Amino acid sequence: MTFRAQQSESLGRHKSLFDDALQRAEREHFVRRIWDKDATLWKSEEAPQKIIRNALGWLTVAQWSSQRVDEMETFAREVCDTGFTHVMLFGMGGSSLCPEVFRRTFGRREGFPELLVLDTTDPDTIADLGSRADPDGTLFVVSSKSGTTIEPLSFYQYFHEAVRAVVSTETFPTNPGANFIAITDPGTLMERIATEAYFRRVFLNPPDIGGRYSALSYFGTVPAALMGLDVREMLSRAVAAMDACSTSVTIRDNQGLRLGCVLGAMARAGRDKLTLVTGAEISSLGLWIEQLIAESTGKEGRGIIPIAGELLGPPENYGNDRVFVAMHAGELDHETDIKLQALESAGHPVVRRALSAPLDLAAEFFIWEFATAVAGALLAINPFDQPNVQESKDNTNRLLDEFKSKGSLPEQHLVAAADGLKVYGAPPAADSASPAGPVPPPDAVIRDHFARAKPGDYIALLAYIQETEVHDRLLQAMRTRLGSRFHVATTTGYGPRFLHSTGQLHKGGPDSGLFVQLTCDAKTDLAIPGEPYTFGVLRQAQALGDFSSLQSKGRRAIRIHLGRDVVAGLKNLLEIVEGA
């Protein structure tokens, strides 16, 4: 199969930077060195080179997966024949975002179970998904590369107990493990749990692939097969994309290399806000690209900041820190095309990528992975590690240990409160002369925080709340207002999902983020079997650990607690934002 996607670049006065990057890539043999798995392309030190050499399996995994399509399709038919009506995937970051893109793009396929993806510790979401899927009729997929990620393990504990309560009685004991499968690396804790609990199946992934590069491995292809997608056709398109990025293709025709050179060259020139514009038919693709780019490049004080889901506006809304990449399957809608033309005319770099159909997503995954590797080389960073992700995990574990010993999580410094909103921030310095007094209302504190934004910054709304259409609309309204008022990029992410993606960029990338963490009280809470804490406590520990990490890096951050009525809290905050 030939590669079908088309790419064009309109870079204006920035074209010379792109040409220089292409020439450097040719001079330094980027393409050959990537395929040779030459770690010196990215780092000269032995320690990072060892990490890199063990993280390049994504280059050929589409071929590996293609050889296992019969196996996956046979298992998918078994699942259908067993009568499962739902497949619920437990994962975080790289193990869940590709299946989530498939779920949102293709929906439920006739004759196959409905795919549900659980990647949040929000107890309201967990309760909602639990009410939509009968435990007895659901196949649960525990998806974790490391096999020790706290969220999938907690989901497993909760739903294993739910299945056990339904399918097993003293008279007719039944194995709850028959409702579970695992996708993990060989030798992990998850593999041992799955074996001991008699899971229906364990899919062992090649271990030399990082989570965010795993879309074309079992982590993406098994869920795709279970929901009834044509995995064979998707992988054939991915293999065609591999060939289109090989050493047999000229530098000028290599779309993965060209895209990576645009991203790297523009970021080096200060245009580090990668603004993703996606057509309606593949609108969720930005979620996956956001993780890949942010977690791969956001380190050593450098990075490319992906902007997904931001409404496209007129040229005057944007500073000189933007590069736009528009992707669509089919015809680009007229309104978006007009806006992109206006951006081009105003001198903003614009890349257009035209896919032939949504099934090209698999090929697009590879193109972006290759481009990320190229951009990482241009930025002189290791795009295959994620040091600050582990830091947030360690903070969460420390706080949970404190909860186990004290029965509560630590209090943060309250700086403002009124009308159901509470604002937390850094405590004053020990030698501060600020007089003690009543806590002020939040309006001025929040507006002062936003006023710290300067050209080249971005504002990130970090929402540890349930993901709903109403919450989406209110957060989007805030983004639109803040972007037009301060002329900066805006992002939003639901926690703890983003801890496994953009969280790396927030702490390890450039100090250009202005952070607003949003927390709330859950309407319901759920116990985690075998643990002394609930999902509500786990989510709060993750939020506090995240905030602590931002503070330790000196980032500009506040936490706004919305209370129990999240919609009312968001509306109050929106009013403050509109007056900023």
Coordinates of C-alpha atoms in Angstrom, one line a residue:
M1 CA 0.0 0.0 0.0
T2 CA 1.2 3.5 -0.8
F3 CA 1.2 6.3 1.8
R4 CA -1.9 8.5 1.3
A5 CA -1.6 11.5 3.5
Q6 CA -0.5 14.8 2.0
Q7 CA 1.4 17.6 3.7
S8 CA 2.1 21.2 2.8
E9 CA 3.9 23.9 4.7
S10 CA 3.3 27.7 4.4
L11 CA 6.1 29.1 6.5
G12 CA 6.6 32.6 5.0
R13 CA 9.6 34.4 6.4
H14 CA 10.4 31.4 8.5
K15 CA 11.0 29.1 5.6
S16 CA 14.8 29.6 5.8
L17 CA 14.8 28.2 9.3
F18 CA 13.0 25.1 8.1
D19 CA 15.4 24.8 5.2
D20 CA 18.4 25.1 7.5
A21 CA 16.9 22.3 9.7
L22 CA 16.3 20.1 6.7
Q23 CA 19.9 20.6 5.5
R24 CA 21.2 19.8 9.0
A25 CA 19.1 16.6 9.1
E26 CA 20.6 15.6 5.7
R27 CA 24.1 16.6 6.7
E28 CA 23.9 14.7 10.0
H29 CA 22.1 11.7 8.6
F30 CA 19.0 12.0 10.9
V31 CA 16.9 9.4 9.0
R32 CA 19.6 6.7 8.8
R33 CA 20.6 7.2 12.4
I34 CA 17.0 7.0 13.6
W35 CA 16.5 3.7 11.8
D36 CA 19.9 2.4 13.0
K37 CA 18.7 3.3 16.5
D38 CA 21.8 5.4 17.0
A39 CA 21.3 7.0 20.5
T40 CA 24.0 9.6 19.8
L41 CA 21.6 11.5 17.6
W42 CA 20.0 12.7 20.9
K43 CA 22.5 12.4 23.7
S44 CA 26.3 11.9 24.1
E45 CA 26.2 10.6 27.6
E46 CA 26.0 6.9 28.3
A47 CA 23.1 6.9 30.8
P48 CA 20.5 8.6 28.6
Q49 CA 21.8 6.6 25.6
K50 CA 20.9 3.4 27.5
I51 CA 17.4 4.6 28.0
I52 CA 17.1 5.6 24.3
R53 CA 18.3 2.3 23.0
N54 CA 15.6 0.5 25.0
A55 CA 12.9 2.8 23.7
L56 CA 13.0 2.6 19.9
G57 CA 10.8 -0.5 19.3
W58 CA 8.1 1.8 18.0
L59 CA 10.0 2.1 14.7
T60 CA 9.0 -1.4 13.6
V61 CA 6.1 -2.4 15.9
A62 CA 3.5 -1.9 13.2
Q63 CA 5.1 -4.8 11.4
W64 CA 5.2 -6.8 14.6
S65 CA 1.5 -6.2 15.3
S66 CA 0.6 -7.0 11.6
Q67 CA 1.9 -10.5 12.2
R68 CA -0.5 -10.9 15.1
V69 CA -3.7 -9.6 13.6
D70 CA -5.2 -13.2 13.2
E71 CA -4.5 -13.7 16.9
M72 CA -6.3 -10.5 17.9
E73 CA -9.2 -11.0 15.6
T74 CA -9.7 -14.6 16.9
F75 CA -9.8 -13.3 20.4
A76 CA -12.2 -10.5 19.5
R77 CA -14.6 -13.1 18.0
E78 CA -14.3 -15.1 21.3
V79 CA -15.2 -12.0 23.3
C80 CA -18.3 -11.5 21.1
D81 CA -19.3 -15.1 21.2
T82 CA -19.1 -15.1 25.0
G83 CA -21.7 -12.3 25.0
F84 CA -19.8 -9.4 26.5
T85 CA -21.7 -6.2 25.7
H86 CA -19.0 -3.8 26.9
V87 CA -15.2 -3.6 27.0
M88 CA -13.9 -1.2 29.8
L89 CA -10.3 -0.3 29.5
F90 CA -8.3 0.8 32.6
G91 CA -5.3 2.9 31.7
M92 CA -3.5 6.2 32.0
G93 CA -1.6 8.2 29.4
G94 CA -0.1 6.2 26.7
S95 CA -2.1 3.1 27.5
S96 CA -5.4 4.8 27.3
L97 CA -5.2 7.8 24.9
C98 CA -5.0 5.8 21.7
P99 CA -8.1 3.7 22.6
E100 CA -9.9 6.9 23.6
V101 CA -9.2 8.4 20.2
F102 CA -10.5 5.3 18.6
R103 CA -13.6 5.3 20.8
R104 CA -14.4 9.0 20.1
T105 CA -13.7 8.7 16.3
F106 CA -15.4 5.4 15.4
G107 CA -18.0 4.9 18.2
R108 CA -19.8 1.6 18.7
R109 CA -19.5 -0.9 15.9
E110 CA -22.5 -3.1 15.1
G111 CA -22.0 -6.6 16.4
F112 CA -19.2 -5.7 18.8
P113 CA -19.0 -4.6 22.5
E114 CA -19.1 -0.9 23.3
L115 CA -15.6 0.4 24.3
L116 CA -15.5 2.5 27.5
V117 CA -12.2 4.0 28.7
L118 CA -11.5 4.8 32.4
D119 CA -8.5 7.0 32.9
T120 CA -9.5 9.1 35.9
T121 CA -9.7 8.6 39.6
D122 CA -12.7 10.9 39.8
P123 CA -15.2 8.8 41.8
D124 CA -18.3 10.4 40.1
T125 CA -16.9 9.2 36.7
I126 CA -16.1 5.7 38.0
A127 CA -19.6 5.4 39.5
D128 CA -21.1 6.6 36.2
L129 CA -19.2 4.1 34.1
G130 CA -20.1 1.4 36.6
S131 CA -23.8 2.1 36.2
R132 CA -23.5 1.9 32.4
A133 CA -21.8 -1.5 32.2
D134 CA -23.1 -4.6 33.9
P135 CA -20.0 -6.2 35.6
D136 CA -21.1 -9.7 34.5
G137 CA -21.3 -8.6 30.8
T138 CA -18.2 -6.5 30.7
L139 CA -14.7 -7.5 29.7
F140 CA -12.2 -5.4 31.7
V141 CA -8.8 -4.5 30.1
V142 CA -6.1 -3.7 32.6
S143 CA -3.6 -1.8 30.5
S144 CA -0.3 -0.8 32.1
K145 CA 3.2 -0.9 30.6
S146 CA 5.0 -0.9 34.0
G147 CA 2.3 -3.0 35.7
T148 CA 2.5 -0.9 38.8
T149 CA 0.6 2.3 37.8
I150 CA -1.6 3.1 40.8
E151 CA -4.7 4.1 38.8
P152 CA -5.2 0.9 36.7
L153 CA -4.4 -1.2 39.7
S154 CA -7.0 0.7 41.8
F155 CA -9.6 0.3 39.0
Y156 CA -8.8 -3.4 38.9
Q157 CA -9.3 -3.8 42.7
Y158 CA -12.6 -2.0 42.5
F159 CA -14.1 -3.7 39.5
H160 CA -12.7 -7.2 40.4
E161 CA -14.7 -6.9 43.6
A162 CA -17.8 -5.8 41.7
V163 CA -17.5 -8.8 39.3
R164 CA -16.8 -11.2 42.2
A165 CA -20.0 -10.0 44.0
V166 CA -22.1 -10.7 40.9
V167 CA -20.7 -13.9 39.4
S168 CA -19.6 -15.9 42.4
T169 CA -21.8 -17.5 45.1
E170 CA -21.1 -20.2 47.7
T171 CA -23.2 -22.6 45.6
F172 CA -21.8 -21.7 42.2
P173 CA -18.3 -20.3 42.6
T174 CA -17.1 -18.7 39.4
N175 CA -13.7 -17.2 38.5
P176 CA -14.0 -13.4 38.3
G177 CA -10.7 -13.4 36.4
A178 CA -12.6 -14.6 33.3
N179 CA -13.9 -11.1 32.9
F180 CA -10.4 -9.5 32.8
I181 CA -7.5 -9.4 30.4
A182 CA -4.2 -7.6 30.8
I183 CA -1.9 -5.7 28.4
T184 CA 1.5 -5.2 30.0
D185 CA 5.3 -5.7 29.6
P186 CA 6.8 -9.1 30.4
G187 CA 7.8 -9.7 34.0
T188 CA 5.6 -7.0 35.5
L189 CA 3.5 -7.1 38.7
M190 CA 0.5 -6.9 36.4
E191 CA 1.5 -10.1 34.6
R192 CA 1.8 -11.9 37.9
I193 CA -1.5 -10.6 39.2
A194 CA -3.2 -11.7 35.9
T195 CA -1.7 -15.1 36.1
E196 CA -2.6 -15.7 39.7
A197 CA -6.1 -14.4 39.2
Y198 CA -6.7 -16.6 36.1
F199 CA -7.3 -13.7 33.7
R200 CA -8.9 -14.7 30.4
R201 CA -5.9 -13.5 28.5
V202 CA -2.6 -11.7 29.0
F203 CA -1.1 -9.8 26.0
L204 CA 2.6 -9.2 26.6
N205 CA 3.9 -6.2 24.7
P206 CA 7.5 -5.6 23.4
P207 CA 9.3 -4.0 26.3
D208 CA 11.4 -1.6 24.2
I209 CA 8.5 0.9 23.6
G210 CA 7.6 3.8 25.8
G211 CA 3.9 4.2 26.7
R212 CA 3.3 7.3 24.6
Y213 CA 4.9 5.6 21.5
S214 CA 2.8 2.4 22.0
A215 CA -0.3 3.2 19.9
L216 CA 0.6 0.6 17.2
S217 CA 1.4 -2.1 19.7
Y218 CA -1.0 -4.3 21.7
F219 CA -1.9 -1.2 23.8
G220 CA -3.7 0.3 20.8
T221 CA -4.4 -2.6 18.5
V222 CA -6.1 -5.0 21.0
P223 CA -8.7 -2.5 22.1
A224 CA -9.2 -1.6 18.4
A225 CA -9.8 -5.3 17.5
L226 CA -12.2 -5.7 20.5
M227 CA -14.4 -2.8 19.3
G228 CA -14.5 -4.1 15.8
L229 CA -12.1 -1.9 13.8
D230 CA -10.3 -3.2 10.7
V231 CA -6.9 -3.6 12.5
R232 CA -5.3 -5.2 9.5
E233 CA -6.1 -2.3 7.2
M234 CA -5.1 0.3 9.8
L235 CA -1.7 -1.4 10.3
S236 CA -1.1 -1.7 6.6
R237 CA -1.5 2.1 6.4
A238 CA 0.9 2.4 9.4
V239 CA 3.5 0.2 7.6
A240 CA 3.1 2.4 4.5
A241 CA 3.9 5.4 6.7
M242 CA 7.0 3.6 8.0
D243 CA 8.1 3.1 4.4
A244 CA 7.4 6.8 3.6
C245 CA 9.8 7.8 6.4
S246 CA 12.6 5.3 5.5
T247 CA 16.1 5.9 4.1
S248 CA 14.9 5.1 0.6
V249 CA 12.8 8.3 0.5
T250 CA 14.3 11.6 -0.3
I251 CA 14.7 14.2 2.4
R252 CA 12.2 16.5 0.7
D253 CA 9.6 13.7 0.4
N254 CA 9.8 12.4 4.0
Q255 CA 6.8 13.8 5.7
G256 CA 7.8 12.7 9.2
L257 CA 11.2 14.4 8.8
R258 CA 9.6 17.5 7.3
L259 CA 7.1 17.8 10.1
G260 CA 9.8 17.3 12.7
C261 CA 12.0 19.9 11.2
V262 CA 9.1 22.4 11.2
L263 CA 8.4 21.7 14.9
G264 CA 12.0 21.8 16.0
A265 CA 13.0 24.8 13.9
M266 CA 10.0 26.9 14.9
A267 CA 10.5 26.0 18.6
R268 CA 14.1 27.1 18.4
A269 CA 13.0 30.4 17.0
G270 CA 10.5 31.0 19.8
R271 CA 7.4 29.6 18.1
D272 CA 7.0 26.8 20.6
K273 CA 3.2 26.8 20.9
L274 CA 2.1 24.0 18.6
T275 CA -1.5 24.8 17.9
L276 CA -3.4 21.7 16.7
V277 CA -6.4 22.3 14.4
T278 CA -8.3 19.0 13.8
G279 CA -11.3 18.3 11.6
A280 CA -14.5 17.1 13.2
E281 CA -14.1 13.5 12.0
I282 CA -10.8 13.2 13.9
S283 CA -11.3 15.9 16.5
S284 CA -9.9 13.8 19.4
L285 CA -6.5 13.2 17.7
G286 CA -5.2 16.3 19.4
L287 CA -5.5 14.5 22.8
W288 CA -3.0 11.9 21.6
I289 CA -0.6 14.3 19.9
E290 CA -0.7 16.5 23.0
Q291 CA 0.7 13.8 25.2
L292 CA 3.3 12.6 22.7
I293 CA 4.7 16.1 22.1
A294 CA 4.5 17.4 25.7
E295 CA 5.9 14.4 27.5
S296 CA 8.6 13.9 24.9
T297 CA 9.9 17.4 24.5
G298 CA 9.1 19.1 27.8
K299 CA 12.4 18.8 29.8
E300 CA 15.7 20.5 30.5
G301 CA 13.8 23.9 30.5
R302 CA 12.9 23.4 26.9
G303 CA 10.0 22.0 25.0
I304 CA 7.2 22.3 22.5
I305 CA 3.8 23.3 24.1
P306 CA 0.9 21.6 22.3
I307 CA -2.3 23.5 22.3
A308 CA -5.3 21.2 21.7
G309 CA -8.9 22.1 21.6
E310 CA -8.4 25.9 21.5
L311 CA -11.0 27.6 19.2
L312 CA -9.4 29.1 16.2
G313 CA -9.5 32.9 16.1
P314 CA -8.4 35.8 14.0
P315 CA -4.7 36.5 13.5
E316 CA -4.7 39.4 16.0
N317 CA -5.5 37.0 18.8
Y318 CA -2.0 35.4 18.5
G319 CA 1.5 36.4 19.4
N320 CA 4.6 35.5 17.5
D321 CA 5.0 32.2 19.5
R322 CA 2.6 30.1 17.4
V323 CA 2.9 27.4 14.7
F324 CA -0.4 25.9 13.4
V325 CA -0.8 22.3 12.2
A326 CA -4.2 21.5 10.7
M327 CA -5.3 17.9 10.2
H328 CA -8.4 16.5 8.6
A329 CA -9.8 13.4 7.0
G330 CA -11.7 14.5 3.9
E331 CA -12.4 18.1 3.0
L332 CA -11.4 20.8 5.4
D333 CA -14.5 22.8 6.4
H334 CA -14.7 26.2 4.6
E335 CA -14.7 28.4 7.8
T336 CA -11.5 26.8 9.1
D337 CA -9.9 27.0 5.8
I338 CA -10.6 30.8 5.6
K339 CA -9.2 31.3 9.1
L340 CA -6.0 29.3 8.2
Q341 CA -5.5 31.5 5.1
A342 CA -5.8 34.6 7.2
L343 CA -3.2 33.2 9.6
E344 CA -0.9 32.5 6.7
S345 CA -1.4 36.0 5.3
A346 CA -0.5 37.4 8.7
G347 CA 2.8 35.6 8.7
H348 CA 2.1 32.7 11.0
P349 CA 3.6 29.3 10.0
V350 CA 0.9 26.9 9.0
V351 CA 1.2 23.2 8.2
R352 CA -1.7 21.3 6.6
R353 CA -2.0 17.5 6.8
A354 CA -4.8 15.9 4.7
L355 CA -5.7 12.3 5.6
S356 CA -7.7 10.2 3.1
A357 CA -10.0 8.7 5.8
P358 CA -10.2 8.2 9.6
L359 CA -8.5 4.8 9.2
D360 CA -5.3 6.8 8.4
L361 CA -5.1 7.5 12.1
A362 CA -2.7 4.6 12.5
A363 CA -0.4 6.1 9.8
E364 CA -0.7 9.5 11.5
F365 CA 0.5 8.0 14.8
F366 CA 3.7 6.9 13.2
I367 CA 4.3 10.2 11.3
W368 CA 4.0 12.1 14.6
E369 CA 6.2 9.7 16.4
F370 CA 8.9 10.0 13.8
A371 CA 8.5 13.8 13.8
T372 CA 8.8 13.9 17.5
A373 CA 12.1 12.0 17.4
V374 CA 13.4 14.5 14.8
A375 CA 12.3 17.5 16.8
G376 CA 13.9 16.1 19.9
A377 CA 17.2 15.8 18.1
L378 CA 17.0 19.5 16.9
L379 CA 16.2 20.6 20.5
A380 CA 19.0 18.4 21.9
I381 CA 16.8 16.6 24.4
N382 CA 16.0 13.0 25.0
P383 CA 12.4 12.5 23.7
F384 CA 12.1 9.0 25.3
D385 CA 12.3 9.7 29.0
Q386 CA 9.9 11.4 31.5
P387 CA 11.7 12.3 34.7
N388 CA 9.0 14.6 36.2
V389 CA 6.2 12.1 35.7
Q390 CA 7.8 9.8 38.3
E391 CA 8.2 12.8 40.6
S392 CA 4.5 13.4 40.6
K393 CA 3.9 9.7 41.3
D394 CA 6.3 9.8 44.2
N395 CA 4.6 12.9 45.6
T396 CA 1.2 11.1 45.5
N397 CA 2.6 8.0 47.2
R398 CA 4.2 10.2 49.9
L399 CA 0.8 11.9 50.6
L400 CA -1.0 8.6 50.6
D401 CA 1.4 7.3 53.2
E402 CA 0.7 10.4 55.3
F403 CA -3.0 9.7 55.0
K404 CA -2.5 6.1 56.1
S405 CA -0.6 7.3 59.2
K406 CA -2.6 10.4 60.1
G407 CA -6.0 9.8 58.6
S408 CA -6.0 13.0 56.6
L409 CA -4.1 14.8 53.9
P410 CA -2.1 18.0 54.8
E411 CA -3.7 21.4 54.6
Q412 CA -2.5 23.9 52.1
H413 CA -2.1 27.7 52.6
L414 CA -5.5 29.4 52.1
V415 CA -5.1 32.9 50.5
A416 CA -8.7 33.8 49.6
A417 CA -12.2 32.5 50.1
A418 CA -15.8 33.6 49.3
D419 CA -19.0 32.5 47.4
G420 CA -18.0 28.8 47.6
L421 CA -14.5 29.4 46.1
K422 CA -11.3 28.8 48.1
V423 CA -7.9 29.9 46.7
Y424 CA -4.7 28.2 47.8
G425 CA -1.2 29.3 47.0
A426 CA 2.3 29.5 48.3
P427 CA 2.6 30.4 52.0
P428 CA 4.4 33.7 52.7
A429 CA 8.1 33.6 53.5
A430 CA 9.0 33.1 57.1
D431 CA 10.4 36.6 57.3
S432 CA 7.5 38.2 55.6
A433 CA 6.1 41.3 57.2
S434 CA 2.6 40.7 55.8
P435 CA 0.2 41.2 58.7
A436 CA -2.2 38.4 59.6
G437 CA -5.8 39.2 59.1
P438 CA -9.1 38.0 57.6
V439 CA -8.9 36.0 54.4
P440 CA -9.7 38.3 51.4
P441 CA -12.3 37.4 48.7
P442 CA -10.9 35.5 45.7
D443 CA -11.7 38.0 42.9
A444 CA -8.6 40.2 43.3
V445 CA -6.3 37.3 44.0
I446 CA -7.4 35.4 40.9
R447 CA -7.2 38.5 38.6
D448 CA -3.8 39.3 39.9
H449 CA -2.7 35.8 39.1
F450 CA -3.8 36.1 35.5
A451 CA -2.3 39.5 35.2
R452 CA 1.1 37.8 35.7
A453 CA 0.8 36.5 32.1
K454 CA 3.2 38.0 29.7
P455 CA 3.9 37.6 25.9
G456 CA 5.1 34.0 25.1
D457 CA 3.4 32.5 28.2
Y458 CA 0.5 30.0 28.2
I459 CA -2.3 29.6 30.7
A460 CA -3.1 26.0 31.8
L461 CA -6.3 25.1 33.5
L462 CA -5.7 21.8 35.4
A463 CA -9.1 20.4 36.2
Y464 CA -9.4 17.7 38.8
I465 CA -13.1 17.5 38.2
Q466 CA -15.4 15.2 36.3
E467 CA -15.2 15.5 32.5
T468 CA -18.7 16.5 31.3
E469 CA -20.2 18.5 28.4
V470 CA -21.2 21.3 30.8
H471 CA -17.8 21.5 32.4
D472 CA -16.2 21.4 28.9
R473 CA -18.3 24.4 27.8
L474 CA -17.4 26.5 30.9
L475 CA -13.7 25.7 30.7
Q476 CA -13.7 26.5 26.9
A477 CA -15.4 29.8 27.7
M478 CA -12.7 30.6 30.1
R479 CA -10.0 29.7 27.6
T480 CA -11.6 31.9 25.0
R481 CA -11.8 34.9 27.3
L482 CA -8.3 34.5 28.7
G483 CA -6.7 34.0 25.3
S484 CA -8.4 37.1 23.8
R485 CA -7.7 39.2 26.9
F486 CA -4.0 38.3 27.4
H487 CA -3.1 37.2 23.9
V488 CA -1.5 34.0 25.2
A489 CA -2.1 30.3 24.4
T490 CA -4.4 28.4 26.7
T491 CA -4.6 24.7 27.5
T492 CA -6.9 22.5 29.7
G493 CA -6.5 19.0 31.0
Y494 CA -8.4 16.7 33.2
G495 CA -6.5 15.3 36.2
P496 CA -5.0 12.9 36.8
R497 CA -5.0 12.1 33.1
F498 CA -2.7 15.0 32.2
L499 CA -0.1 13.9 34.9
H500 CA 0.9 11.2 32.5
S501 CA 1.1 13.5 29.5
T502 CA 1.4 17.3 29.7
G503 CA 2.4 17.1 33.4
Q504 CA 6.0 16.4 32.3
L505 CA 6.0 19.6 30.3
H506 CA 4.6 21.7 33.1
K507 CA 7.5 20.9 35.4
G508 CA 10.3 20.1 33.1
G509 CA 9.6 22.4 30.2
P510 CA 10.1 26.2 29.9
D511 CA 8.9 28.4 32.8
S512 CA 6.3 30.0 30.6
G513 CA 3.2 28.4 32.2
L514 CA 0.6 30.2 34.4
F515 CA -1.2 27.4 36.2
V516 CA -4.7 27.3 37.7
Q517 CA -5.5 24.0 39.4
L518 CA -9.2 23.3 39.9
T519 CA -10.4 20.8 42.6
C520 CA -13.7 19.9 44.0
D521 CA -15.6 17.7 46.5
A522 CA -17.0 14.6 44.9
K523 CA -20.7 14.1 45.0
T524 CA -20.1 10.4 45.7
D525 CA -17.1 8.5 46.9
L526 CA -16.0 5.0 46.5
A527 CA -13.8 2.7 48.6
I528 CA -10.8 1.0 47.0
P529 CA -10.9 -2.6 48.2
G530 CA -7.8 -3.4 50.2
E531 CA -6.8 0.2 50.8
P532 CA -7.5 2.6 53.7
Y533 CA -8.3 5.4 51.3
T534 CA -11.1 6.1 48.8
F535 CA -10.9 7.2 45.2
G536 CA -11.8 10.7 46.4
V537 CA -8.7 10.7 48.7
L538 CA -6.6 9.3 45.9
R539 CA -7.6 12.0 43.5
Q540 CA -7.0 14.7 46.1
A541 CA -3.6 13.3 46.9
Q542 CA -2.7 13.4 43.2
A543 CA -3.9 17.0 42.9
L544 CA -1.9 18.1 46.0
G545 CA 1.2 16.2 44.8
D546 CA 0.9 17.9 41.4
F547 CA 0.6 21.3 43.0
S548 CA 3.5 20.6 45.3
S549 CA 5.6 19.7 42.3
L550 CA 4.7 22.9 40.5
Q551 CA 5.6 24.9 43.6
S552 CA 8.9 23.1 44.0
K553 CA 9.9 24.2 40.5
G554 CA 8.9 27.8 41.2
R555 CA 6.0 27.7 38.8
R556 CA 3.3 30.4 38.9
A557 CA 0.4 28.4 40.3
I558 CA -2.7 28.7 42.4
R559 CA -5.3 26.1 43.4
I560 CA -9.0 27.0 43.3
H561 CA -11.3 24.7 45.2
L562 CA -14.8 24.8 43.6
G563 CA -16.7 23.0 46.4
R564 CA -19.3 20.4 45.9
D565 CA -21.4 22.3 43.2
V566 CA -18.8 22.3 40.5
V567 CA -21.0 24.0 37.9
A568 CA -21.8 26.9 40.2
G569 CA -18.1 27.1 41.1
L570 CA -17.1 27.2 37.4
K571 CA -19.7 29.9 36.7
N572 CA -18.4 32.0 39.6
L573 CA -14.9 31.6 38.3
L574 CA -16.0 32.5 34.7
E575 CA -17.5 35.7 36.0
I576 CA -14.1 36.6 37.6
V577 CA -12.3 35.7 34.4
E578 CA -14.6 37.8 32.3
G579 CA -13.8 40.8 34.6
A580 CA -10.0 40.2 34.4

